[in-house]
Coordinates of C-alpha atoms and ligand atoms in Angstrom, one line a residue:
X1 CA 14.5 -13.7 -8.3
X2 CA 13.3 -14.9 -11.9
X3 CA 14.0 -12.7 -14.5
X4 CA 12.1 -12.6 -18.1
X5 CA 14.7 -13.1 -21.1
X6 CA 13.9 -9.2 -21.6
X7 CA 15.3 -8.6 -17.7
X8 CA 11.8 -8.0 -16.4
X9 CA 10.8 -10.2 -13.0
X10 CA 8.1 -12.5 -14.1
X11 CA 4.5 -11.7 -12.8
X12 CA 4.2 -14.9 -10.6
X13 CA 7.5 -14.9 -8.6
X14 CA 6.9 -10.8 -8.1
X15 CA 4.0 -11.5 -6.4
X16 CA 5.2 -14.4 -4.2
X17 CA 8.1 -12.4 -3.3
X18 CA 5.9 -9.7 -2.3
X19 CA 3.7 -12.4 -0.7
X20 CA 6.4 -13.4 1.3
X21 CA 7.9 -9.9 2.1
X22 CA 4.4 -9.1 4.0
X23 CA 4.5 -12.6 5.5
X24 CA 7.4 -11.9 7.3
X25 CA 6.4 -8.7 8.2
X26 CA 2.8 -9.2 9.1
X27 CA 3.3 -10.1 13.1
X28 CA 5.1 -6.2 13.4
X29 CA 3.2 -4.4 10.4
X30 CA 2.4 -1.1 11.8
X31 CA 3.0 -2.1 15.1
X32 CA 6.5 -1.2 16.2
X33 CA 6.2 2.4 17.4
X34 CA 4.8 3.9 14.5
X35 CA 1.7 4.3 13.1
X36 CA 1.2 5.4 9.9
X37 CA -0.8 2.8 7.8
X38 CA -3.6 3.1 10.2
X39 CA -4.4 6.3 9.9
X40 CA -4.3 6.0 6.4
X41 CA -7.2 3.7 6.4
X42 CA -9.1 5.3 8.9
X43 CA -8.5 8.6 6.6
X44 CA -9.9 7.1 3.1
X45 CA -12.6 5.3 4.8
X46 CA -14.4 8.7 6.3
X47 CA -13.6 9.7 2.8
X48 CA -15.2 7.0 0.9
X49 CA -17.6 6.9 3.9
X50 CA -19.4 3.6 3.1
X51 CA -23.5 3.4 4.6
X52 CA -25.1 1.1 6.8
X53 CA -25.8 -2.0 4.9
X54 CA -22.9 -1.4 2.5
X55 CA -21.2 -4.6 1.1
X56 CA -17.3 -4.0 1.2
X57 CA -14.1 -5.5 -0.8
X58 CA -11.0 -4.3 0.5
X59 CA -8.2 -5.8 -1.8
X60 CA -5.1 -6.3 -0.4
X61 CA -6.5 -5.8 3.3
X62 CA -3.4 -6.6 5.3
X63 CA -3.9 -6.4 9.0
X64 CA -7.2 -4.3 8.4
X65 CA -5.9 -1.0 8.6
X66 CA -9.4 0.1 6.3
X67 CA -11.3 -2.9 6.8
X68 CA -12.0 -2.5 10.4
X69 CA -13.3 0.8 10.0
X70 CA -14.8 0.3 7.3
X71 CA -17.1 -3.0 8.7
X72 CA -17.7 -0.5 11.8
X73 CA -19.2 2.1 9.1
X74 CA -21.2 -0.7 7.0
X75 CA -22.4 -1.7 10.7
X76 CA -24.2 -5.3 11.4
X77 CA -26.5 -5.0 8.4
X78 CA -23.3 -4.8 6.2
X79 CA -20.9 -7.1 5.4
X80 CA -17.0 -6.6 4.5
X81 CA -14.6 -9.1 2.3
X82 CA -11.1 -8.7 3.1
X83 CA -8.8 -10.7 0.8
X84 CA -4.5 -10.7 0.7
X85 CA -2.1 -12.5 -0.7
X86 CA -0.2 -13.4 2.3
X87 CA -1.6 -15.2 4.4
X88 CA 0.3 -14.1 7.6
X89 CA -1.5 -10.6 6.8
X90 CA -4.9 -12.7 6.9
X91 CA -4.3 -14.4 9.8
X92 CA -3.4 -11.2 11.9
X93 CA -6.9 -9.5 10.0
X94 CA -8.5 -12.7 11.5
X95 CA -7.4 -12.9 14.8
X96 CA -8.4 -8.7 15.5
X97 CA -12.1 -9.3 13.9
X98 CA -12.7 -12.4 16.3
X99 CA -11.2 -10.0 19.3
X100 CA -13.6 -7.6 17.7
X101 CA -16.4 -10.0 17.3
X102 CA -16.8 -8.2 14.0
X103 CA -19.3 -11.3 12.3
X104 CA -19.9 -9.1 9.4
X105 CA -16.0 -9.4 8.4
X106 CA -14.6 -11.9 6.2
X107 CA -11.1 -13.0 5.4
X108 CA -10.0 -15.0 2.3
X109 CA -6.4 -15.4 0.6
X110 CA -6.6 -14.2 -2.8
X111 CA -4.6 -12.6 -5.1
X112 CA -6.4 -9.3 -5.8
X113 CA -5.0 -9.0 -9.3
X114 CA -8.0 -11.6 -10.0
X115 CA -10.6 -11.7 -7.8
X116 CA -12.7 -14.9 -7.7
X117 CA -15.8 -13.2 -6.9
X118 CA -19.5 -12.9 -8.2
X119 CA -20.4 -9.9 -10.7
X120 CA -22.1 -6.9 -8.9
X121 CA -22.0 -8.2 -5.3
X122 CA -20.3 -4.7 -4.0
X123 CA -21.0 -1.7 -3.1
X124 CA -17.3 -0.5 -2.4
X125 CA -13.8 -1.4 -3.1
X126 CA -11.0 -0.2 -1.3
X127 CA -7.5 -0.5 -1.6
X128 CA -5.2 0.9 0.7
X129 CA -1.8 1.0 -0.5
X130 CA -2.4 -2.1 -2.3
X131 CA -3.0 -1.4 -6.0
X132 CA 0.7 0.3 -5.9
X133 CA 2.1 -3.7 -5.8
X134 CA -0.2 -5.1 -8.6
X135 CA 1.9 -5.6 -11.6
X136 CA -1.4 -5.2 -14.1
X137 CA -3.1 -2.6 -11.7
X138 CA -5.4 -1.0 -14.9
X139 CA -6.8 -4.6 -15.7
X140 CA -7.5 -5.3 -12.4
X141 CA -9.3 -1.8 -12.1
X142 CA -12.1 -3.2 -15.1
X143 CA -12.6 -6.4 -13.0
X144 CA -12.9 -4.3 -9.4
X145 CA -15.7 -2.7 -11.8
X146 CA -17.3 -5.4 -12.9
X147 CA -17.4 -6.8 -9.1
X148 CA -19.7 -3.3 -8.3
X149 CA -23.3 -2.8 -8.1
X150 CA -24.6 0.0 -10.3
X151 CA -23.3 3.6 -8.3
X152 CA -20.9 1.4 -6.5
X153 CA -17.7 3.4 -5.8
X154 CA -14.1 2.4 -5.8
X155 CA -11.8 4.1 -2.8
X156 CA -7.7 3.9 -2.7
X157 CA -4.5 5.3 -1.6
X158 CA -1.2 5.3 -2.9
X159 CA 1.7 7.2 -2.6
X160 CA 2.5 10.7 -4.1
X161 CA 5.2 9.7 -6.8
X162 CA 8.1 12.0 -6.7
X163 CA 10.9 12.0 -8.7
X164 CA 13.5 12.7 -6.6
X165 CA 13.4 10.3 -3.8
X166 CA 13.0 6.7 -2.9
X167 CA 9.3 6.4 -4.6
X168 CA 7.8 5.4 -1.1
X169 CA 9.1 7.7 0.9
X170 CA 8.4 11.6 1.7
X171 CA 11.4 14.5 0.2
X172 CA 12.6 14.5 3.7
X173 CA 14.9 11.4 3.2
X174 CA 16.0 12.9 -0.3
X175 CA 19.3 13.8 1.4
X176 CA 19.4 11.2 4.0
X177 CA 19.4 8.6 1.7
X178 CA 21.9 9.1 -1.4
X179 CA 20.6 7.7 -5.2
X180 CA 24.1 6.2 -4.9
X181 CA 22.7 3.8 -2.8
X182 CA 19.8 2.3 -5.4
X183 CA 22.9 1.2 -7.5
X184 CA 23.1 -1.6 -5.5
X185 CA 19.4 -3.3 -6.5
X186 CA 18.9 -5.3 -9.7
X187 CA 18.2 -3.5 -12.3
X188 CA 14.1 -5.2 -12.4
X189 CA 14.5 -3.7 -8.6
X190 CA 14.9 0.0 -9.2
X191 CA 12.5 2.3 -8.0
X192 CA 12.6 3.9 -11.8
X193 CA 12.1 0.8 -13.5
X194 CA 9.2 -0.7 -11.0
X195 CA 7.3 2.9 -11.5
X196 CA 7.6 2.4 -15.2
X197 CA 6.5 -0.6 -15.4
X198 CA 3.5 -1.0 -12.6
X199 CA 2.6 2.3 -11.6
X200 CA 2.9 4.9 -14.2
X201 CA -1.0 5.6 -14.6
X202 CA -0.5 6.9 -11.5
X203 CA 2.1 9.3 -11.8
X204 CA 0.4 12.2 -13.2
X205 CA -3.7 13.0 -12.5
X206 CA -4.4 13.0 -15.9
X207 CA -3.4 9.1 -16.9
X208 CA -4.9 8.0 -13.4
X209 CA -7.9 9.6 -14.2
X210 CA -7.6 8.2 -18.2
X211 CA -7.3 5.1 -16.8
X212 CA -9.9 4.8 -14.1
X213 CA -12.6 5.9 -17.1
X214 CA -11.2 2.9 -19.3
X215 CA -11.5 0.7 -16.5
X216 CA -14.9 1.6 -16.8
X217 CA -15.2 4.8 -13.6
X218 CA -16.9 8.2 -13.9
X219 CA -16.4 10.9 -11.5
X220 CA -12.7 10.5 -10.7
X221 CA -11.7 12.4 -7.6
X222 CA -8.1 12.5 -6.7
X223 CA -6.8 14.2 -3.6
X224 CA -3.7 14.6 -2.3
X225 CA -3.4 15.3 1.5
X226 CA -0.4 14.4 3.8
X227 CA -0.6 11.7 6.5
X228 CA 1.2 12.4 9.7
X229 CA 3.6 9.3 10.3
X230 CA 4.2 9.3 14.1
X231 CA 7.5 7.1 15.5
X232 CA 8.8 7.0 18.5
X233 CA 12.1 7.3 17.9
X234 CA 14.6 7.2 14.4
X235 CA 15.2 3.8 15.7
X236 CA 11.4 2.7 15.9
X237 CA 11.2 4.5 12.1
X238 CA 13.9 2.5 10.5
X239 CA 13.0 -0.8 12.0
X240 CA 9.8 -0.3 10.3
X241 CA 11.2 0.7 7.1
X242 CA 12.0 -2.8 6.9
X243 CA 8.8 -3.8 6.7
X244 CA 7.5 -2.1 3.8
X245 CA 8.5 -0.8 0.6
X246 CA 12.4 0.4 1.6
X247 CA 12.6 -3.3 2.8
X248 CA 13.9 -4.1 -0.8
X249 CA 16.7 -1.5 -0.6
X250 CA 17.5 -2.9 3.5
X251 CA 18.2 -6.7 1.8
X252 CA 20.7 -5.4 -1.3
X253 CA 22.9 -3.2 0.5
X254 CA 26.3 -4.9 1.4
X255 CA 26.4 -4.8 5.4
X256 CA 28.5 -1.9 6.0
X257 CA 26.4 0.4 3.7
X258 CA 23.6 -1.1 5.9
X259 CA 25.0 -0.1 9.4
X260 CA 26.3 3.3 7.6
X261 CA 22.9 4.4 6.5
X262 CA 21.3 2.7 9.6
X263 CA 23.3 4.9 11.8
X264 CA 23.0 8.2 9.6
X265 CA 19.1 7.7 9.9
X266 CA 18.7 7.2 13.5
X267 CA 20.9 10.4 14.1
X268 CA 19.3 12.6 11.9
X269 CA 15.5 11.8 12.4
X270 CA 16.1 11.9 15.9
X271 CA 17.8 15.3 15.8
X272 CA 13.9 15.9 14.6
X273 CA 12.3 15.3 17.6
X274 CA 11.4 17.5 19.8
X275 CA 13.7 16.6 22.9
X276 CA 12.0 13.1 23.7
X277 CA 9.1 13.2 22.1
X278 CA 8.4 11.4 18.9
X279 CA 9.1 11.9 15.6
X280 CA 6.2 13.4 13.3
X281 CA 7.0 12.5 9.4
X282 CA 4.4 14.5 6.9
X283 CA 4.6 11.8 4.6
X284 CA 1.9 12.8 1.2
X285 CA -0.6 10.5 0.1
X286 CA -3.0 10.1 -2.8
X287 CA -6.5 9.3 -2.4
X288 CA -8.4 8.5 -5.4
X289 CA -12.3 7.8 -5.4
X290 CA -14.5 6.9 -8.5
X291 CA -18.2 5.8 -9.4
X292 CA -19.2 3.0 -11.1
X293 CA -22.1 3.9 -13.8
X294 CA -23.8 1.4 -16.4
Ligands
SAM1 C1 1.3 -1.7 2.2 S1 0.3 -3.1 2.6 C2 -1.3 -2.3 3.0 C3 -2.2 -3.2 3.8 C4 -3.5 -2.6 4.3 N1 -4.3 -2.2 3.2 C5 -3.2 -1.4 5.1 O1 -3.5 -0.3 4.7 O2 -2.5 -1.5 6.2 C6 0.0 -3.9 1.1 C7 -0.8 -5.2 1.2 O3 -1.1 -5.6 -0.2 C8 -1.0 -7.0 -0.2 N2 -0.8 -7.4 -1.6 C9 0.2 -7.2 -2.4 N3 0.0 -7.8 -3.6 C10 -1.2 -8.4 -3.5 C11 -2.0 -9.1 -4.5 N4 -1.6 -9.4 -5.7 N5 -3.2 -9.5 -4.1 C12 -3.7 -9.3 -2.8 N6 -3.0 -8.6 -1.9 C13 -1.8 -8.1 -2.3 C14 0.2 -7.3 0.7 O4 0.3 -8.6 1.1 C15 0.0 -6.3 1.8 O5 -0.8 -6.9 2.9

């Protein structure tokens, strides 16, 4: 991974590495016996609750986790851009609105840091745990902004930031997963140092909301409510912890610290289920909403 001389990971290699991280993952993403992301999407589109007619950018779509119901809310009249920067993640989104025959959805690779799209042609924006990987996230904010029609509204999730566990991740795996074990990222890797330097506005209310107004937002409504991550099994949950954020801790560890945790996870989330049944994970999220006023 290329590092700045200051030991920061330059802007354009973060993102393909990320790029390449949902590549890989995009033929599985939130499909391997749990679900978690899609109810997410279906949560903060009945928030944001788009109309009939509504035209719809969700940035950073993935496999349409909002954009689907989103385009079923903005109905035939409406229309729906979904753009991603890996294109194995628009491909999938493709595939599901032919099965769909969803004609009012749209699917474009595009970095969503900087949108290549007209002033004012949107009603909405959403992001669903997207914003949280770009590395300029309040910049991109005034251009999301700009892209909105007059009382256009903004919609996105991220996680709840804690301080005390793996960033992504709910306090349950506070124990089961020992700081020790995030000595073995790069330094540009660690959960601190990645918080610091791409998602500290949304740490605390107060700077999200600071931020959102500078962007150019009124009427900032942050909410956070839990989303209930269903698995199937400890097994089913740690396979798909490789394929999102705790993916970058899975490919640093040395092998045995790999099996070791592997092991330790599996046995104590399934010592949470109730006898076969699956495992329920109240995982917080933050949902943020915001107008756009000229
Ligand atoms: C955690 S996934 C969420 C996907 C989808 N919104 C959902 O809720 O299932 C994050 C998505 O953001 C995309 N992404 C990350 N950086 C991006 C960027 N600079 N531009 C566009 N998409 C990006 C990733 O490729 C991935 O599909």
């Amino acid at each position: 991974m290329a590092a700045n001389t200051d030991g920061k990971v330059d802007d354009t290699a973060y993102k393909a590495e990320v790029a390449q991280a949902f590549d890989r993952a995009a033929t599985h993403y939130d499909r391997m016996g749990v679900e978690f992301f899609t109810p997410m999407g279906r949560r903060l589109v009945e928030r944001a609750a788009p109309r009939s007619g509504d035209r719809v950018l969700d940035v950073g779509c993935g496999r349409g986790a909002a954009l689907f119901p989103a385009a079923s809310m903005a109905g035939p009249t409406g229309s729906v851009l979904g753009i991603d920067i890996a294109p194995a993640m628009v491909e999938e989104a493709r595939r599901e609105a032919e099965r769909l025959g969803a004609a009012q959805v749209e699917l474009r690779v595009m970095d969503g840091e900087r949108p290549q799209l007209p002033p004012r042609s949107f009603d909405l924006v959403l992001g669903s745990y997207s914003l949280i990987f770009l590395p300029d996230a309040p910049t991109a904010l005034a251009r999301y902004a700009r892209l909105l029609a007059d009382g256009g509204r903004i919609a996105f999730t991220s996680p709840v930031f804690t301080d005390d566990t793996f960033p992504f991740l709910p306090p349950v795996f506070t124990e089961l997963i020992p700081r020790s074990l995030l000595a073995n990222l790069p330094a540009e890797w660690q959960p601190e140092a990645l918080q610091r330097r791409f998602n500290s506005w949304l740490g605390q209310a107060t700077d999200l909301r600071r931020t959102m107004e500078k962007a150019g937002f009124t009427d900032v409504e942050v909410v956070d409510e839990p989303v209930e991550l269903v698995a199937v099994s400890g097994e089913a949950w740690v396979d798909w912890s490789h394929t999102q954020g705790m993916r970058l801790l899975w490919t640093h560890l040395p092998e045995q610290e790999s099996a070791r945790l592997r092991e330790r996870l599996i046995t104590a989330l399934d010592a949470m289920r109730d006898g076969d049944g699956p495992l329920t994970i109240s995982t917080p999220v933050r949902y943020v909403i915001a107008t756009v006023r000229r």
